[in-house]
CSV table of C-alpha atoms and ligand atoms in Angstrom, one decimal:
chain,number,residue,atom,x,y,z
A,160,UNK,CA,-63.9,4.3,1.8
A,161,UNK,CA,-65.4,7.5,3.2
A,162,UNK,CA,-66.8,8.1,6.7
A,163,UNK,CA,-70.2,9.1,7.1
A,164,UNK,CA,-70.8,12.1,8.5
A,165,UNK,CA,-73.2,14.0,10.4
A,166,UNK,CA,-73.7,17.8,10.9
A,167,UNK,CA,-75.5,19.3,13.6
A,168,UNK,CA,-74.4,22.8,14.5
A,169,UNK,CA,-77.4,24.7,15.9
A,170,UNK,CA,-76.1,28.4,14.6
A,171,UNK,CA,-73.3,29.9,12.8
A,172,UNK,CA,-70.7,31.5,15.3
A,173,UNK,CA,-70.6,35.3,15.0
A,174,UNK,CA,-66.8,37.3,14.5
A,175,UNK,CA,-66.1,39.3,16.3
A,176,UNK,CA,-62.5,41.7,17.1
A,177,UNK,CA,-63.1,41.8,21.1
A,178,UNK,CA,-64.9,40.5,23.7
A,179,UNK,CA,-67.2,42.3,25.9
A,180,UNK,CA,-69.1,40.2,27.9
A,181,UNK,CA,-71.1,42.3,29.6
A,182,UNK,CA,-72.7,43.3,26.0
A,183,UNK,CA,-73.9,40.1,25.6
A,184,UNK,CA,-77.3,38.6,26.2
A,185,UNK,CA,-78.4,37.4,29.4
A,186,UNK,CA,-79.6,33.4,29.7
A,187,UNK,CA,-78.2,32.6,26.8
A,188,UNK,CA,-75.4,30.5,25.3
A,189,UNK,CA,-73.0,32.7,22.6
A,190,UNK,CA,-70.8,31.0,19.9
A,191,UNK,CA,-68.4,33.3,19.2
A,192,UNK,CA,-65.0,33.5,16.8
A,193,UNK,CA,-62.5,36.2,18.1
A,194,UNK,CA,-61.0,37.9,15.5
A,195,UNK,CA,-57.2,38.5,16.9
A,196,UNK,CA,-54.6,38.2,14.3
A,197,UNK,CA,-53.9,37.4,10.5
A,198,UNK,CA,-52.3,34.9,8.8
A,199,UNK,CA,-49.7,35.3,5.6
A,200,UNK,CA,-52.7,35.2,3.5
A,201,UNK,CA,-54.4,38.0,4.9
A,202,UNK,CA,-56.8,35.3,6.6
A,203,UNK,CA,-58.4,36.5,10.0
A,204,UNK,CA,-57.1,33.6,12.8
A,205,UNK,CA,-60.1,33.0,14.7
A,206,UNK,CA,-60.7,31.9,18.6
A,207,UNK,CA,-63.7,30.0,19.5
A,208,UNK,CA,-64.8,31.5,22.5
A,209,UNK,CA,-68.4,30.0,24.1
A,210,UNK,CA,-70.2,32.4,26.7
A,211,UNK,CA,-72.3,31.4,28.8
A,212,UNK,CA,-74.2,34.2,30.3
A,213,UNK,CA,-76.0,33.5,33.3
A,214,UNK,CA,-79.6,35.3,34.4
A,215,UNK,CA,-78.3,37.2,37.7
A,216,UNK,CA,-75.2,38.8,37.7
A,217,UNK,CA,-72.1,37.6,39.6
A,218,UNK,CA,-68.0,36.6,39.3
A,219,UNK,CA,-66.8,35.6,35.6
A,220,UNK,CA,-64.8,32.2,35.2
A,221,UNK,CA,-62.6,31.8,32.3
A,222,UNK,CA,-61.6,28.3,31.6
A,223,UNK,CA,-58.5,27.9,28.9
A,224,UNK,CA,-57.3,25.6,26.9
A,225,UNK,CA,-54.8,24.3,24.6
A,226,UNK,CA,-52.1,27.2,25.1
A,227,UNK,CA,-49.7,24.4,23.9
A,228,UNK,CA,-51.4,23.5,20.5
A,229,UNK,CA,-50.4,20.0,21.1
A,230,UNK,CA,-52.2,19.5,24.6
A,231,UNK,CA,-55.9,18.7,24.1
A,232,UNK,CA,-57.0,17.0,26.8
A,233,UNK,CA,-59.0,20.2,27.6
A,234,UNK,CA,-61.0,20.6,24.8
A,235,UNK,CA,-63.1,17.4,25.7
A,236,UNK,CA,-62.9,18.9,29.6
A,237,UNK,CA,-64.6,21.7,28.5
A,238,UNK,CA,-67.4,20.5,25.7
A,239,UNK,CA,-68.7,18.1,28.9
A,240,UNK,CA,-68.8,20.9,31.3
A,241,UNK,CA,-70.9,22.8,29.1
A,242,UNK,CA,-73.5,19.9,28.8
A,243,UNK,CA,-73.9,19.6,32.3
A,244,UNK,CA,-75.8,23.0,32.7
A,245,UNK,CA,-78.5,25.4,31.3
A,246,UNK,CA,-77.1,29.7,31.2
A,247,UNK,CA,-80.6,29.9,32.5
A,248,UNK,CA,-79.6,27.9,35.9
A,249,UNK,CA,-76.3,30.1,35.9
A,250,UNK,CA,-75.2,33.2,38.1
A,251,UNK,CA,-72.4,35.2,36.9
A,252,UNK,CA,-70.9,34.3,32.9
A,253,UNK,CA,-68.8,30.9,32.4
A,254,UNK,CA,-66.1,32.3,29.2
A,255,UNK,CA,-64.4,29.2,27.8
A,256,UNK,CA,-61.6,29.0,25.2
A,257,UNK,CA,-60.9,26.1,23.9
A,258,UNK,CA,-58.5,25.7,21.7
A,259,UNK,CA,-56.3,29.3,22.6
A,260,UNK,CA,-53.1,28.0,19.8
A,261,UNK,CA,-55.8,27.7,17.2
A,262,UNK,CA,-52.3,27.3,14.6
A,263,UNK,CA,-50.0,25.1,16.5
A,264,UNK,CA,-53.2,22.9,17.0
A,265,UNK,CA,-53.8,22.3,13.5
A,266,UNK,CA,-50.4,21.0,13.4
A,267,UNK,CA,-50.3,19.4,16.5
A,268,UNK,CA,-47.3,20.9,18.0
A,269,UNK,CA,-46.9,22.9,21.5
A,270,UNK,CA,-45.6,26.4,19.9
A,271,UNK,CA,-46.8,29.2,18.5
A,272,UNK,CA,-47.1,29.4,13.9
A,273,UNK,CA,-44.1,31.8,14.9
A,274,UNK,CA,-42.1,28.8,16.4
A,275,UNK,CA,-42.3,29.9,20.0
A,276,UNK,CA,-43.7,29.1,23.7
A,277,UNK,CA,-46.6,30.8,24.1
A,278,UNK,CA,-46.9,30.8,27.3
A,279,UNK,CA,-43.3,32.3,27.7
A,280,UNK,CA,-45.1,35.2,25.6
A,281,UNK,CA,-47.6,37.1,28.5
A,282,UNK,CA,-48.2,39.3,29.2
A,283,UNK,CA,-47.1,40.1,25.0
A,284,UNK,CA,-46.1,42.9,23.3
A,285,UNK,CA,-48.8,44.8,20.9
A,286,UNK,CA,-45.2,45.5,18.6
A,287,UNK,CA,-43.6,42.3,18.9
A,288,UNK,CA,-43.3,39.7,17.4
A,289,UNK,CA,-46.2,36.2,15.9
A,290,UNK,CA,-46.6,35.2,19.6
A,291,UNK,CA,-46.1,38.4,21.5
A,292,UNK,CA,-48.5,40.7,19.5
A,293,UNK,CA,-50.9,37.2,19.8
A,294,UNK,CA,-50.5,37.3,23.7
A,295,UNK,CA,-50.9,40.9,24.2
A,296,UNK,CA,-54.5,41.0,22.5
A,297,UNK,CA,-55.6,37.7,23.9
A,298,UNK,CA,-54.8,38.8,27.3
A,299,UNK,CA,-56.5,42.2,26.9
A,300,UNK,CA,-59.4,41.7,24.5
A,301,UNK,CA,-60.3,38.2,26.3
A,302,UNK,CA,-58.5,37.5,29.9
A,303,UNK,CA,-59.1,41.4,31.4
A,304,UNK,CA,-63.1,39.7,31.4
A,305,UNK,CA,-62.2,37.2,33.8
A,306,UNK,CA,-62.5,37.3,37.3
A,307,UNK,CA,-61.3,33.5,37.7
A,308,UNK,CA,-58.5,31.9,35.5
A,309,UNK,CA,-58.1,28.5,34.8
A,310,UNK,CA,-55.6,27.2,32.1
A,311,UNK,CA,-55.6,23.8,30.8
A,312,UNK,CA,-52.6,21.8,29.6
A,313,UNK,CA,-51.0,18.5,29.8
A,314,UNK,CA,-47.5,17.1,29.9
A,315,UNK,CA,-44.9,17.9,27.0
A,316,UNK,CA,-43.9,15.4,23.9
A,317,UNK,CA,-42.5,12.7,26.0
A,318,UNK,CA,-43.5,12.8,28.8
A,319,UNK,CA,-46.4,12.1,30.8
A,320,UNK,CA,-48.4,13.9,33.6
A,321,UNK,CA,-50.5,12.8,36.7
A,322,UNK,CA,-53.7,15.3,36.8
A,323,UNK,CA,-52.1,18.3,39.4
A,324,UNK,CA,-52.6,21.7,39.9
A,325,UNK,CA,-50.2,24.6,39.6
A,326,UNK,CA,-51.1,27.1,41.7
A,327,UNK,CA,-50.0,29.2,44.0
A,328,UNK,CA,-50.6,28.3,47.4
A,329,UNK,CA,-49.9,31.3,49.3
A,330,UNK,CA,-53.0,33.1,48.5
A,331,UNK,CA,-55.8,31.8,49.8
A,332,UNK,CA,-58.7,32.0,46.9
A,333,UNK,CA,-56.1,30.2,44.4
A,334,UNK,CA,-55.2,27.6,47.2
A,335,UNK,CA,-58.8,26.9,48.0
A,336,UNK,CA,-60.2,26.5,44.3
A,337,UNK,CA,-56.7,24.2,43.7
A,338,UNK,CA,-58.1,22.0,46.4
A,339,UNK,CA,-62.0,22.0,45.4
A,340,UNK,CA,-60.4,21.2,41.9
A,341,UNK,CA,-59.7,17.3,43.4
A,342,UNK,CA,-56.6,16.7,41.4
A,343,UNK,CA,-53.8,13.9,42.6
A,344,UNK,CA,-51.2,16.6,42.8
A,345,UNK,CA,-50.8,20.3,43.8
A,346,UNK,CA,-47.8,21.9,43.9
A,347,UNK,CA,-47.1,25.2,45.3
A,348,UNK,CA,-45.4,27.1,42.3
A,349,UNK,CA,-45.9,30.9,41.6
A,350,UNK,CA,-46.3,31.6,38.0
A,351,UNK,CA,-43.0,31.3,36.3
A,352,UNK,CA,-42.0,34.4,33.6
A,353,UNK,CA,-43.9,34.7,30.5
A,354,UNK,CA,-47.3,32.2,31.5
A,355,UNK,CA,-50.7,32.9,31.1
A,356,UNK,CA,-51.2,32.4,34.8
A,357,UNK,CA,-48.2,34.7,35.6
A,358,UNK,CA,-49.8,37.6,33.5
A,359,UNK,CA,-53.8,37.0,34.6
A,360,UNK,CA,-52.5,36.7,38.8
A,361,UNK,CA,-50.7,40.5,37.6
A,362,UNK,CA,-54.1,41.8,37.0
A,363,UNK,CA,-55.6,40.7,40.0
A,364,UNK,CA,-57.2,37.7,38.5
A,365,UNK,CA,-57.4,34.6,40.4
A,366,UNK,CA,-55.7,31.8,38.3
A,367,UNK,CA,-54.4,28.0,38.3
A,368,UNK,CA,-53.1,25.7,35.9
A,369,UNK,CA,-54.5,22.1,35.7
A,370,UNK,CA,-52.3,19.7,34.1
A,371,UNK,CA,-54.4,16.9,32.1
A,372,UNK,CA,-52.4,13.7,31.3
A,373,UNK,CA,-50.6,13.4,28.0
A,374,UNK,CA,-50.1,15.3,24.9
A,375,UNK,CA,-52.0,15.1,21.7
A,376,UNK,CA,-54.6,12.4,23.7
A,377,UNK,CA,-57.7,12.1,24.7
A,378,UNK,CA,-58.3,10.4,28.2
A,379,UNK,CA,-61.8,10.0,29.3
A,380,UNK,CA,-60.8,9.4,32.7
A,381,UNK,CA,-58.7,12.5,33.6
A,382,UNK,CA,-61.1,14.7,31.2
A,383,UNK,CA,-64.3,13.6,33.5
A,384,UNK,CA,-61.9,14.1,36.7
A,385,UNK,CA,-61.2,17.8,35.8
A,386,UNK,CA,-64.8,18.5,34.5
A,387,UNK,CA,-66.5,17.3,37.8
A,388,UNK,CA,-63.8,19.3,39.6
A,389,UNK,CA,-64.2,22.5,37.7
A,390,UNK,CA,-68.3,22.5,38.0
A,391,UNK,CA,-67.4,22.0,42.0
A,392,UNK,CA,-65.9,25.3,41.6
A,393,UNK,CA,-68.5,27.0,40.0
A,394,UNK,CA,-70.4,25.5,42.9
A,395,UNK,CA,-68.1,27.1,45.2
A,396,UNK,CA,-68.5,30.4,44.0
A,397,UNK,CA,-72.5,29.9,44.3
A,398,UNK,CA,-72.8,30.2,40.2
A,399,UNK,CA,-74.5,26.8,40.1
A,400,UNK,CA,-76.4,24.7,42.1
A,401,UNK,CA,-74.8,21.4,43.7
A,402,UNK,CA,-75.0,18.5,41.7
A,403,UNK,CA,-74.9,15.0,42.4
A,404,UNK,CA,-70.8,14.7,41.6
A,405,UNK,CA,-68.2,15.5,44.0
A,406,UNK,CA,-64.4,15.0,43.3
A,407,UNK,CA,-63.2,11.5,44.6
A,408,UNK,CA,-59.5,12.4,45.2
A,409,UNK,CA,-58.1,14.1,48.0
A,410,UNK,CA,-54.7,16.0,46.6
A,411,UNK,CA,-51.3,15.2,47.7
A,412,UNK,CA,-49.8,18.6,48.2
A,413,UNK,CA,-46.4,19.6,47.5
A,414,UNK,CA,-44.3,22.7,48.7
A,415,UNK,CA,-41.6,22.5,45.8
A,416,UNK,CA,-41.4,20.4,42.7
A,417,UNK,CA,-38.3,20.1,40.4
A,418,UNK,CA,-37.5,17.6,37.4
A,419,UNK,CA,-34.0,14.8,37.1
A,420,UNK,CA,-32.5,15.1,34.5
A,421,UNK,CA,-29.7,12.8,33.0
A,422,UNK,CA,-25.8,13.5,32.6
A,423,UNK,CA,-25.3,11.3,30.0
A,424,UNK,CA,-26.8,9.7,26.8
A,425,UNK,CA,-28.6,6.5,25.8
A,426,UNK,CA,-31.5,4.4,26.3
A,427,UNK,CA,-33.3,5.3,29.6
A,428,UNK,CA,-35.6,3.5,32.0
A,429,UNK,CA,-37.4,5.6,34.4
A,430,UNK,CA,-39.0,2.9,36.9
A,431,UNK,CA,-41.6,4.4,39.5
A,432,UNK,CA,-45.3,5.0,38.0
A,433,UNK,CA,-47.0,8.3,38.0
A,434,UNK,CA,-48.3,9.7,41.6
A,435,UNK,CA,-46.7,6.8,43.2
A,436,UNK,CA,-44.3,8.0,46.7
A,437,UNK,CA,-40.5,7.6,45.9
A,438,UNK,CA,-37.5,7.9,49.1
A,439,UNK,CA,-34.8,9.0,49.1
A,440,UNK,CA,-32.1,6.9,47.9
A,441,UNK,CA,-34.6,4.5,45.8
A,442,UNK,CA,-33.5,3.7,42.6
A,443,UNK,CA,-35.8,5.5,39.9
A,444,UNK,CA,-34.0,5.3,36.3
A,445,UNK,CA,-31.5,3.8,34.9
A,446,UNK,CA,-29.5,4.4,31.5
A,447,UNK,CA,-27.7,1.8,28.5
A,448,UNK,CA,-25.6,2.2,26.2
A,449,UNK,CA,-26.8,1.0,22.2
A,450,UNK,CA,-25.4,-2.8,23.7
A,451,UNK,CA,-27.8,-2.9,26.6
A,452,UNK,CA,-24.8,-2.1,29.2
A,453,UNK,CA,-25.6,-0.7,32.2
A,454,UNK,CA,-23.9,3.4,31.9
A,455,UNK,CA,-26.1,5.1,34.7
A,456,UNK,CA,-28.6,4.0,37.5
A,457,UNK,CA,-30.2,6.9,39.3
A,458,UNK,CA,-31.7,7.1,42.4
A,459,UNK,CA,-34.2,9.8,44.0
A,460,UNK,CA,-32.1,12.4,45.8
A,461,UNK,CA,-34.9,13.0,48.3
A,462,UNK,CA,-38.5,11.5,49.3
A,463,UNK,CA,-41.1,13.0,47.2
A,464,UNK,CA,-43.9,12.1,44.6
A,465,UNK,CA,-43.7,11.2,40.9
A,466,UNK,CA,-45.9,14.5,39.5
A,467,UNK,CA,-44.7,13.4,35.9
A,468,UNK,CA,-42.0,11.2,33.9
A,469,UNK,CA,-40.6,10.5,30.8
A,470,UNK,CA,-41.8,8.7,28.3
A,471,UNK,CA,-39.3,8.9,25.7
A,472,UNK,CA,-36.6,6.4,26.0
A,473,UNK,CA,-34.1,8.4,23.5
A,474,UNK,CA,-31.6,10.4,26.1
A,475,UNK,CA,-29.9,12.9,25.4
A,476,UNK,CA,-27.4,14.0,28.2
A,477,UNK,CA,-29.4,16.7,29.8
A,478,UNK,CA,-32.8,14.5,29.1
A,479,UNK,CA,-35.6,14.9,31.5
A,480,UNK,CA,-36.0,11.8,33.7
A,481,UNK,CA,-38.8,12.5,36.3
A,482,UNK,CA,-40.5,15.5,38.0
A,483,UNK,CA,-40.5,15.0,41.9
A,484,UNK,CA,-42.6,16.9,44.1
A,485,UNK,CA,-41.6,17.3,47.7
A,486,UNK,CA,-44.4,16.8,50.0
A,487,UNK,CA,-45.8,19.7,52.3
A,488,UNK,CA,-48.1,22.2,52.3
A,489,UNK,CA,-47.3,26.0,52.3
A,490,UNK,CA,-49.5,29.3,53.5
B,147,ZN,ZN1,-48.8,23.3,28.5
């Protein structure tokens, strides 16, 4: 039987190769598609970009999403926070992308069409290759606009994520918007090789990474968490008025974070639940053979947090078990 449906799109998006968004109309709310690459077929690969330009000028905030095509937890994060204010009530310009991996989306896997990471492609190469030539204009036609970077994600295929920052806590702006951002979890982490944040921080642009829950889900709960806490940081920056919602959640902050993984292969059982406090010597997983014998049983090699888990009981040796974060604060 088919669906009803019901269209209500208030104006066509306009194409466009860059993004300038000083050029663009003051109090007012743009829809645009971002020209960047090609397809086999000759086909432009659009990004929906939404600008919203305030009426007094001030910082630009670029909120990302969906690096990792399979990671949508953002998308939501970002159509709410839009709803919750008028461009006309806005200082400075609010740039959101929401579905950056508009390819890997579509076929809702983490990589790049070109079968890689891409955000172990930034800062890209204009003569390299699918997800390096991709990387290289995004960065420089969209991100050099931002003031302010914050990249959405979630956990990996099988696994699953508390909502924490990445940030790095040494620097002061970063550690302070990490905070106003109300997540479970931060952990201190400077941008690894190759990410979005890594590239944006090299150009003098403050920037995060908020880690939404789950892959390829929508959960209302986390998505209205991470809204509320990015409009307090537009609040922060004096681009928008208070509001009646604050973040609930005072962050556990961690110094270092690392994952367990497993030495052998089988059916594994990773016991502590997400955010909860493990110690040391605390039994944490355990792995069977295909007759239900016990092979392994692992315990947590010091105290710490449970930032994120498996959720795929299929081991291979080398298989991810959790992701500890050691308490402490840094800077
Ligand atoms: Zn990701």
């Amino acid at each position: 039987m088919k669906a009803t449906s019901r269209f209500d799109v208030p104006s066509e998006p306009l194409f466009r190769p860059s993004l300038d968004v000083h050029s663009l109309s003051t109090s007012a709310l743009h829809r645009l598609r971002l020209k960047l690459s090609e397809d086999g077929a000759s086909q432009p690969i659009c990004l929906p970009v939404v600008v919203a330009r305030g009426a007094t000028p001030g910082p630009v905030v670029g909120i990302t999403s969906t690096v990792h095509g399979n990671e949508v937890n953002g998308i939501p994060t970002i159509h709410r926070l839009f709803r919750t204010f008028e461009p006309s009530e806005l200082t400075g310009t609010v740039v959101a992308v929401p579905i950056v991996n508009v390819l890997g989306y579509d076929r809702f896997q983490r990589e790049f069409h070109d079968g890689k990471d891409l955000n172990r492609a930034f800062p890209g190469n204009p003569e390299g290759v699918a997800s390096q030539a991709f990387a290289y204009r995004f960065l420089n036609e969209v991100v050099r606009n931002f003031d302010y970077l914050i990249d959405l994600h979630t956990a990996s295929f099988g696994r699953s994520n508390t909502l924490y920052v990445r940030a790095d806590m040494t620097r002061p702006v970063t550690a302070r918007l990490g905070r106003l951002l109300g997540p479970q979890i931060i952990v201190h982490n400077t941008g690894a090789d190759g990410t979005l944040r890594g590239a944006a921080e090299d150009l003098g642009i403050h920037a995060l990474t908020i880690e939404i829950g789950n892959p390829q889900r929508q959960q209302n709960r986390l998505i209205t968490a991470s809204r509320i806490g990015l409009r307090e940081i537009l609040e922060h920056l004096e681009m928008l008025a208070p509001d009646h919602e604050t973040p609930q959640t005072q962050a556990v902050e961690c110094q270092r974070s690392f994952w367990l993984f497993t030495d052998g292969g089988g059916f594994l059982e990773v016991f502590p639940a997400l955010a909860a406090g493990v110690e040391k010597g605390q039994p944490i997983a355990q792995l069977s053979n295909e007759w239900g014998d016990v092979l392994r049983a692992y315990e947590a090699p010091e105290d710490g947090v449970v930032i994120g888990k498996s959720t795929n009981p299929v081991a291979h040796t080398g298989a991810r078990i959790l992701h500890l974060g050691i308490v402490g604060s840094v800077g």
